[in-house]
Tab-separated table of C-alpha atoms in Angstrom:
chain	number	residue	atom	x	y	z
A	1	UNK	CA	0.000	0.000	0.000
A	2	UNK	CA	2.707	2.273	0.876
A	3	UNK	CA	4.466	2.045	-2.624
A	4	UNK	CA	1.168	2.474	-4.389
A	5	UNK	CA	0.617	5.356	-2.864
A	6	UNK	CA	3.904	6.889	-3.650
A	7	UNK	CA	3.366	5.770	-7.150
A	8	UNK	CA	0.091	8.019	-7.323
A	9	UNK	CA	1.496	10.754	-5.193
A	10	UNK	CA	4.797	10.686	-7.897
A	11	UNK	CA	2.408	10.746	-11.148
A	12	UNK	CA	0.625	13.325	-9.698
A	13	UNK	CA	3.528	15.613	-8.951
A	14	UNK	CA	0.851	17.478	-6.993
A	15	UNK	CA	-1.479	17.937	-4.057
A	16	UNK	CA	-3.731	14.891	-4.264
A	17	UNK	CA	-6.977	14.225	-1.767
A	18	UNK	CA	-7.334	11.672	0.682
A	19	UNK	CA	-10.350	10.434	-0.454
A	20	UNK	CA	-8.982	10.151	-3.942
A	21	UNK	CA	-6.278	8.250	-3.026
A	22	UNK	CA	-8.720	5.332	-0.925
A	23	UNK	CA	-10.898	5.235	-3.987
A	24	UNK	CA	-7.760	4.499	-5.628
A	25	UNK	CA	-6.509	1.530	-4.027
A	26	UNK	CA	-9.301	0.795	-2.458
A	27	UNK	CA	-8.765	1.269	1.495
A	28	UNK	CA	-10.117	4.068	3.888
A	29	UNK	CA	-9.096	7.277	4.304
A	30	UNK	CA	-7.816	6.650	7.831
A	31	UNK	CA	-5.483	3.828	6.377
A	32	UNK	CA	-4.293	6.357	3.881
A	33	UNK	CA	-3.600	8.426	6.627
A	34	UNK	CA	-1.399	5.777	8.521
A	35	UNK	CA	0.306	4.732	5.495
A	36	UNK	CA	1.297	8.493	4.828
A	37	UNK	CA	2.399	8.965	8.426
A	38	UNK	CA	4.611	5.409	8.090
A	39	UNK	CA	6.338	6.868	5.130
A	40	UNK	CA	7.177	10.084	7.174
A	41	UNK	CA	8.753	8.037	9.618
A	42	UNK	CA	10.953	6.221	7.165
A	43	UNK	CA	11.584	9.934	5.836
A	44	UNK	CA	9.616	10.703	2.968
A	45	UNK	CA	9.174	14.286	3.205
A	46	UNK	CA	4.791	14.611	2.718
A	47	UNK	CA	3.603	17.732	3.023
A	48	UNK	CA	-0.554	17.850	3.722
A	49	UNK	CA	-2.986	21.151	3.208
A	50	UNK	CA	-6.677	20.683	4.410
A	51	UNK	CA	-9.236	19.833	1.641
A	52	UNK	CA	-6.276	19.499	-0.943
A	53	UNK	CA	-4.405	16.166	0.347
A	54	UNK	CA	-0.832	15.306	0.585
A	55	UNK	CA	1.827	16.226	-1.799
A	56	UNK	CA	5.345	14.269	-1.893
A	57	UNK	CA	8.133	16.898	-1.336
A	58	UNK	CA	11.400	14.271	-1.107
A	59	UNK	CA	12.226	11.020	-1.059
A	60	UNK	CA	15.139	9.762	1.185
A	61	UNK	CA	18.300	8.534	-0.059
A	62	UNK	CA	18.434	5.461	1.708
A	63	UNK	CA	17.422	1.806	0.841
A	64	UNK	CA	13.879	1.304	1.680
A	65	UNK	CA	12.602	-2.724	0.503
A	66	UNK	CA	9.160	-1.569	-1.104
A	67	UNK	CA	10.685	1.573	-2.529
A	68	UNK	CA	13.822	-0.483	-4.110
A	69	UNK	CA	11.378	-3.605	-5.337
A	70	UNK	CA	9.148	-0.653	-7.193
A	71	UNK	CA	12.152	0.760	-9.230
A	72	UNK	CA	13.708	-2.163	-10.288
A	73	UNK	CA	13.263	-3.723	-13.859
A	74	UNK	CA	14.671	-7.340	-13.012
A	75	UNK	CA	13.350	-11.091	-13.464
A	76	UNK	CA	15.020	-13.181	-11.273
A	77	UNK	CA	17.402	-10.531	-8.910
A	78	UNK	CA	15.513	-8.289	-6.236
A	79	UNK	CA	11.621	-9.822	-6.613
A	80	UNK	CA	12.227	-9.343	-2.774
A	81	UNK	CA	14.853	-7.681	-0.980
A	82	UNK	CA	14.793	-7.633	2.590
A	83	UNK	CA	16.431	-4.426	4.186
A	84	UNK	CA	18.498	-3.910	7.767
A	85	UNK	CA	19.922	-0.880	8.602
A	86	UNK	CA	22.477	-2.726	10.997
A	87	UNK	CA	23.175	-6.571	10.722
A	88	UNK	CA	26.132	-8.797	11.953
A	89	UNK	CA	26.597	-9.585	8.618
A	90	UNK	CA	24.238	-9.250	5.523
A	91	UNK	CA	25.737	-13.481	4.645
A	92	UNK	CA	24.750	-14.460	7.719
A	93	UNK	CA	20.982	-13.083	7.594
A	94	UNK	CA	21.019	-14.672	3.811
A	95	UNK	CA	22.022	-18.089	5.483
A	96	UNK	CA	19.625	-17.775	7.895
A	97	UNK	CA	17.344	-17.508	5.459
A	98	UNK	CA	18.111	-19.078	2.061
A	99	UNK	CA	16.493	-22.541	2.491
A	100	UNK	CA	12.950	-20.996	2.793
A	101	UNK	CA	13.926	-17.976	0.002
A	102	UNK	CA	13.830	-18.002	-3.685
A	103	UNK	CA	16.730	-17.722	-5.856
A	104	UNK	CA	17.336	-13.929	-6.296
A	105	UNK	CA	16.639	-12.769	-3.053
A	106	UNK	CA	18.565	-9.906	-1.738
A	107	UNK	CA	19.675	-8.691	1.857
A	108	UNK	CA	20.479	-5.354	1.985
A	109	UNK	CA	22.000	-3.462	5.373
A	110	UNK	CA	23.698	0.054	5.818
A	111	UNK	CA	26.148	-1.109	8.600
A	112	UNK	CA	27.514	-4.630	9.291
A	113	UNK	CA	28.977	-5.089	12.857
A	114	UNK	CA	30.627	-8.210	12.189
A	115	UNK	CA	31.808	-8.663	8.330
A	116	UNK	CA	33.348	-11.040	7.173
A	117	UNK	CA	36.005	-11.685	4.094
A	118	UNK	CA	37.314	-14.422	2.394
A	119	UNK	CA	39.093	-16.959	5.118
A	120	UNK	CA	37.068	-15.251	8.050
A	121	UNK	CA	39.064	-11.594	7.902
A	122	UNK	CA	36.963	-9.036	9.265
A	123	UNK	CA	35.958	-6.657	6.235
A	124	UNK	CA	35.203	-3.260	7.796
A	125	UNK	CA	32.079	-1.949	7.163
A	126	UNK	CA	31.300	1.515	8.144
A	127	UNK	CA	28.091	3.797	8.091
A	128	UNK	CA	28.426	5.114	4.164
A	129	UNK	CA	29.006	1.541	2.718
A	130	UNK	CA	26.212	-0.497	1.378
A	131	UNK	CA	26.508	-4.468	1.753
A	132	UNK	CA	24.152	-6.462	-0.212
A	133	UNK	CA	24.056	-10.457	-0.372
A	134	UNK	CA	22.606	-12.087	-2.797
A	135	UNK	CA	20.935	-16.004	-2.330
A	136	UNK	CA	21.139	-17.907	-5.469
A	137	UNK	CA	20.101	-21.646	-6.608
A	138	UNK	CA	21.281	-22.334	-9.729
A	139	UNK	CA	20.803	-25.509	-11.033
A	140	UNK	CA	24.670	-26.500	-11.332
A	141	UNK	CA	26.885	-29.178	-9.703
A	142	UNK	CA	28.458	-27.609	-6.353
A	143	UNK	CA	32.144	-27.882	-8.478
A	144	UNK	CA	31.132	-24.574	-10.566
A	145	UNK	CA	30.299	-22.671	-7.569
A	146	UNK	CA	32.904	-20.188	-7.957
A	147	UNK	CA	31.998	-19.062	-11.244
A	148	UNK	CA	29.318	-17.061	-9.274
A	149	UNK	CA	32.442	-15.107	-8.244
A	150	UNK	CA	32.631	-14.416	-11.522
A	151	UNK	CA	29.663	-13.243	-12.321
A	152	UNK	CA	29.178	-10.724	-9.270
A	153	UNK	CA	32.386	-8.915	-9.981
A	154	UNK	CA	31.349	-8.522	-13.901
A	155	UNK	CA	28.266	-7.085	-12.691
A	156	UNK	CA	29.734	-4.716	-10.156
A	157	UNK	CA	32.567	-3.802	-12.364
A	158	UNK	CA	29.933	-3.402	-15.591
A	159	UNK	CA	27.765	-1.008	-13.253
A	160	UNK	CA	30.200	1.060	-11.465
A	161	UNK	CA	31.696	2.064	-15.380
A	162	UNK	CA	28.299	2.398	-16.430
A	163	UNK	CA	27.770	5.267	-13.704
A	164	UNK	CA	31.120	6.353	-14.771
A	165	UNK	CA	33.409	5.902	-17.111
A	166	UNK	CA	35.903	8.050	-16.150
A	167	UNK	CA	36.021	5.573	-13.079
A	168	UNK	CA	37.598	2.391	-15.367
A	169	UNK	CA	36.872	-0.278	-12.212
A	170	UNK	CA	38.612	-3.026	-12.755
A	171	UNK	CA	38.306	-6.935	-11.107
A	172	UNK	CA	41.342	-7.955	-9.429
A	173	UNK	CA	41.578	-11.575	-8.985
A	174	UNK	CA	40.049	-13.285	-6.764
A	175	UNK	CA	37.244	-10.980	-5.499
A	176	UNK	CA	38.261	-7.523	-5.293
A	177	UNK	CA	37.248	-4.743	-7.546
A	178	UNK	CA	39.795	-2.172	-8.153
A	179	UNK	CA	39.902	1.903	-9.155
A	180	UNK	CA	42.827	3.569	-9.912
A	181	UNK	CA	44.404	0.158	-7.914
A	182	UNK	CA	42.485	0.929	-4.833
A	183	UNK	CA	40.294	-1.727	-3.304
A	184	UNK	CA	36.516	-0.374	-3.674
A	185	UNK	CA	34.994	-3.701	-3.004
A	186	UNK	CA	35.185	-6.937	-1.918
A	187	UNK	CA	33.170	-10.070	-2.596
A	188	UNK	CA	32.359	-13.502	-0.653
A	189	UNK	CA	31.239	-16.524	-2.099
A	190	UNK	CA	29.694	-19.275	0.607
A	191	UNK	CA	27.899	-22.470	-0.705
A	192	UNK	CA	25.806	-25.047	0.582
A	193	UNK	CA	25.511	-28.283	-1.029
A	194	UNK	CA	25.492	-32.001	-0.745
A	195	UNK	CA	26.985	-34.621	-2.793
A	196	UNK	CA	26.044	-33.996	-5.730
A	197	UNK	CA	23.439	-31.107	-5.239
A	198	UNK	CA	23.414	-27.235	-4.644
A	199	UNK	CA	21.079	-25.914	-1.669
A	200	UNK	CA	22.122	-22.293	-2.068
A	201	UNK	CA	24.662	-19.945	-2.999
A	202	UNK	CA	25.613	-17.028	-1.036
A	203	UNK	CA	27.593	-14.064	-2.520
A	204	UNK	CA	27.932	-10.802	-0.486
A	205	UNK	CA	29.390	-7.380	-1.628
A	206	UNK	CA	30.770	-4.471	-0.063
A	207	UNK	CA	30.810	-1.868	-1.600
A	208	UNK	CA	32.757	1.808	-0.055
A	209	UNK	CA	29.916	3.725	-1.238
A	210	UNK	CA	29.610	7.276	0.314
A	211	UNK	CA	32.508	5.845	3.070
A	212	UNK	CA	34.902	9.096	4.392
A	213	UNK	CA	38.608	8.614	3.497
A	214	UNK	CA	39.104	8.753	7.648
A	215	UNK	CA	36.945	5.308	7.525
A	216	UNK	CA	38.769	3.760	5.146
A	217	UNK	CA	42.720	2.201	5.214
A	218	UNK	CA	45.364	3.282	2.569
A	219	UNK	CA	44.801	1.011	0.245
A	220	UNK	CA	41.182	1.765	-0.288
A	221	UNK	CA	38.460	4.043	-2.038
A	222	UNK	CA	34.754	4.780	-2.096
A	223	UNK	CA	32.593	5.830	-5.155
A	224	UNK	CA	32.158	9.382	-3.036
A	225	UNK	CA	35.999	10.008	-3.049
A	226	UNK	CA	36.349	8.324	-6.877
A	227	UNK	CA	33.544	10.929	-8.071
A	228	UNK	CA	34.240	13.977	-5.544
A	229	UNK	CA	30.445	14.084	-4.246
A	230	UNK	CA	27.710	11.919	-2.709
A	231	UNK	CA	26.896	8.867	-4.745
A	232	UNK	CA	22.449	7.785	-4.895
A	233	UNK	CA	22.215	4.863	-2.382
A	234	UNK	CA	19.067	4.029	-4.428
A	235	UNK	CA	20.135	4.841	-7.843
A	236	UNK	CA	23.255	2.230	-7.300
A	237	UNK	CA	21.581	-0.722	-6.374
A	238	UNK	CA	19.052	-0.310	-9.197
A	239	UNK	CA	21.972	-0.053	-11.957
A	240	UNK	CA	23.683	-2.680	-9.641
A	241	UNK	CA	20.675	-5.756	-9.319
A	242	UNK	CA	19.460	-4.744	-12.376
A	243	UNK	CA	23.139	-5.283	-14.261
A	244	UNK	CA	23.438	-8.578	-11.799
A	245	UNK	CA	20.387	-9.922	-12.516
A	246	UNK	CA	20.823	-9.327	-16.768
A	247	UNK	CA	24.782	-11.079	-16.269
A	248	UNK	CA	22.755	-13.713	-13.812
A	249	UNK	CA	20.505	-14.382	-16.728
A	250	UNK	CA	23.078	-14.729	-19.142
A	251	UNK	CA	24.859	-17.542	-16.788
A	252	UNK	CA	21.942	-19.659	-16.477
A	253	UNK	CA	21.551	-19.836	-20.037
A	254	UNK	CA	25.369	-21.385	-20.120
A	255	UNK	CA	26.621	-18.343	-21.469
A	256	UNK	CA	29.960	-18.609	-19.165
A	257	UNK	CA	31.932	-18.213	-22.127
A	258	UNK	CA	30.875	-14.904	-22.585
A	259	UNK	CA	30.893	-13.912	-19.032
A	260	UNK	CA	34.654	-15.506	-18.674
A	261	UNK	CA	36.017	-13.316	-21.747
A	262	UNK	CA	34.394	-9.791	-20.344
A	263	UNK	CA	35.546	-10.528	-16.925
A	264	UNK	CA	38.951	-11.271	-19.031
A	265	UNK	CA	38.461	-8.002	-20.488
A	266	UNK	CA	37.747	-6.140	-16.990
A	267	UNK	CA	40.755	-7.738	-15.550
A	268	UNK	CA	43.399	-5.841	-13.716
A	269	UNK	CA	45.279	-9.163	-12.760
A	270	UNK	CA	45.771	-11.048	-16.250
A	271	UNK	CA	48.981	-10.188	-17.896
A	272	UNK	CA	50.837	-8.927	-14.957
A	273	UNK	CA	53.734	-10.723	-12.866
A	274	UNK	CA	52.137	-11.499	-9.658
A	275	UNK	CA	53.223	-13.199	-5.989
A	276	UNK	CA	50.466	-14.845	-4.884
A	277	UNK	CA	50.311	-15.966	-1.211
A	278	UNK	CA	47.910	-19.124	-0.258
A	279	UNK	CA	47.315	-20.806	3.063
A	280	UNK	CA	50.387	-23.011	2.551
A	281	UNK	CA	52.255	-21.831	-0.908
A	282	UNK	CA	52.894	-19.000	-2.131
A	283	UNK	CA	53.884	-18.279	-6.031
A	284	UNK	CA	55.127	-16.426	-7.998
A	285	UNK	CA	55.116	-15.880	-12.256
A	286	UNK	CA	53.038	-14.383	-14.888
A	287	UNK	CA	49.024	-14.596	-14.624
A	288	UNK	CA	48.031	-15.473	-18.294
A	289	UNK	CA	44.550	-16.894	-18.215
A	290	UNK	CA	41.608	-18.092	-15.677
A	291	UNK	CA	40.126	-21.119	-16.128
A	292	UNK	CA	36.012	-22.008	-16.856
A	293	UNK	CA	35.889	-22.102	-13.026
A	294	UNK	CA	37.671	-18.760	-12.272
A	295	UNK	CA	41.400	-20.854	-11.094
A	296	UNK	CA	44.013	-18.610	-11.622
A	297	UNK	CA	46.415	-20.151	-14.589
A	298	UNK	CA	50.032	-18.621	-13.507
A	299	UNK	CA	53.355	-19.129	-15.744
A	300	UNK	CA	56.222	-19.935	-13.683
A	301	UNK	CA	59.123	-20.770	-15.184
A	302	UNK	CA	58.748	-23.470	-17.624
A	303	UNK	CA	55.355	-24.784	-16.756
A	304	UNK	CA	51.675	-23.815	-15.888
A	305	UNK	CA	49.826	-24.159	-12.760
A	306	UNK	CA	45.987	-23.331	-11.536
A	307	UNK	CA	45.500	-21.312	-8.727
A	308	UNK	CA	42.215	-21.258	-7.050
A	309	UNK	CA	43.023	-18.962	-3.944
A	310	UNK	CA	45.246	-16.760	-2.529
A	311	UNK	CA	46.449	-12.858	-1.821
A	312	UNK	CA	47.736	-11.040	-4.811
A	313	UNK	CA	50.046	-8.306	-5.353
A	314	UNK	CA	52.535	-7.504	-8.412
A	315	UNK	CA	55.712	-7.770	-8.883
């Protein structure tokens, strides 16, 4: 109810009755009345004049569930999106979740007290960030898990240049996305699965939206510092699910191919010398390729070798 009546307060663009509105959507004037003073509390800005109605004066730039679902043009990605404004850690609520959820569901929270990165690091995640998991159940073997890595950071990478091309985000291998060679994201895949059969993927991004440089370490950015003023909360996660969900699409209809080569394309690791540090190797040599399943293929010396995790910085 509330988002229909935003949608007839928007098209109106002015003062619009009470009464006109309950014919409308069929409920009473007193529930339009709640409903209006509900959206005032989540900060809409409604402005009311008696025997003329309620006029919307400002939305607020902040995720709101019913106000995200409305803008969205997706199929699969953001049908429901479930909203926190502080949450341990946006995985966690998904995992909580995911059995009972259907595949594109979407967690969204403003703060995370407790996140997580890959091999249980704690990813910092300050007021001005957004976090956003996303529960998935493709039907694949659990083996090709990772290539939903894959697939997030094309997405994040496609929609961050599409805001901006000046920005030229780039995917640095494993799970970080990269501007001007400063981390601006990171990205968590989790899976469960038996044998032979996927229950649910969960893949989590942080993104330093609107984040201070005082918040953030040396080696980091935000979209707000990248483009020298305050970034949409809502605008980005409609360009974000919405490029997700069309890159999604493309991967259940085994077009991997086409999602490996633009994630090739978007790559800041490939062609570089690296030193790559796992939990009991490290290596070091030329990355040249990634493999279907997003393994790192590294030249050193003489021969080739797949990497499928690790820390990487060139040499």
């Amino acid at each position: 109810m509330k988002s229909k009546i935003l949608e007839i307060l928007e098209n109106k663009g002015n003062y619009v009755s009470g009464e006109e509105i309950s014919k409308e959507i069929g409920i009473s004037r007193a529930a339009v009345w709640k409903h209006v003073k509900k959206l005032r509390e989540l900060g809409y800005e409604i402005d009311s004049k008696t025997n003329e109605g309620y006029k919307l004066i400002r939305s607020p730039d902040r995720p709101v569930e019913f106000e995200l679902e409305r803008m969205l043009d997706t199929k699969i990605i953001g049908k429901k999106i479930l909203f926190f404004e502080e949450v341990d850690s946006t995985n966690n609520k998904a995992k909580q979740i995911a059995l009972e959820e259907n595949d594109g569901t979407v967690v969204v929270s403003e703060m995370q007290t407790s996140g997580r990165g890959r091999r249980g690091r704690e990813w910092h995640s300050p007021k001005g960030g957004v976090y956003v998991s996303f529960i998935l159940k493709p039907n694949i073997p659990p083996e090709k898990a990772p290539q939903l890595t894959l697939v997030s950071s094309l997405a994040l990478v496609e929609s961050l240049n599409a805001m901006n091309n000046g920005l030229n985000a780039k995917i640095k291998w494993p799970n970080d996305v990269l501007i001007r060679g400063k981390k601006v994201s990171g990205i968590l895949t989790e899976l469960s699965a038996d044998m032979e059969k996927i229950n649910y993927i969960v893949v989590g991004v942080g993104v330093n939206l609107n984040t201070d440089q005082n918040n953030l370490p040396e080696t980091g950015t935000s979209l707000k510092l990248e483009m020298k003023k305050d970034v949409s909360v809502n605008l980005f996660l409609k360009s974000f699910l919405e490029k997700y969900d069309s890159v999604y699409q493309k991967y259940l209809d085994g077009d991997i191919n086409q999602i490996i080569k633009l994630w090739k394309d978007n790559s800041d690791t490939l062609g570089k010398n690296v030193k790559i540090i796992g939990i009991n190797e490290t290596y070091e040599g030329l990355a040249k390729d990634i493999d279907e399943n997003g393994a790192l293929i590294l030249q050193v010396d003489n021969k080739e070798i797949k990497v499928y995790s690790g820390d990487v910085s060139l040499r």
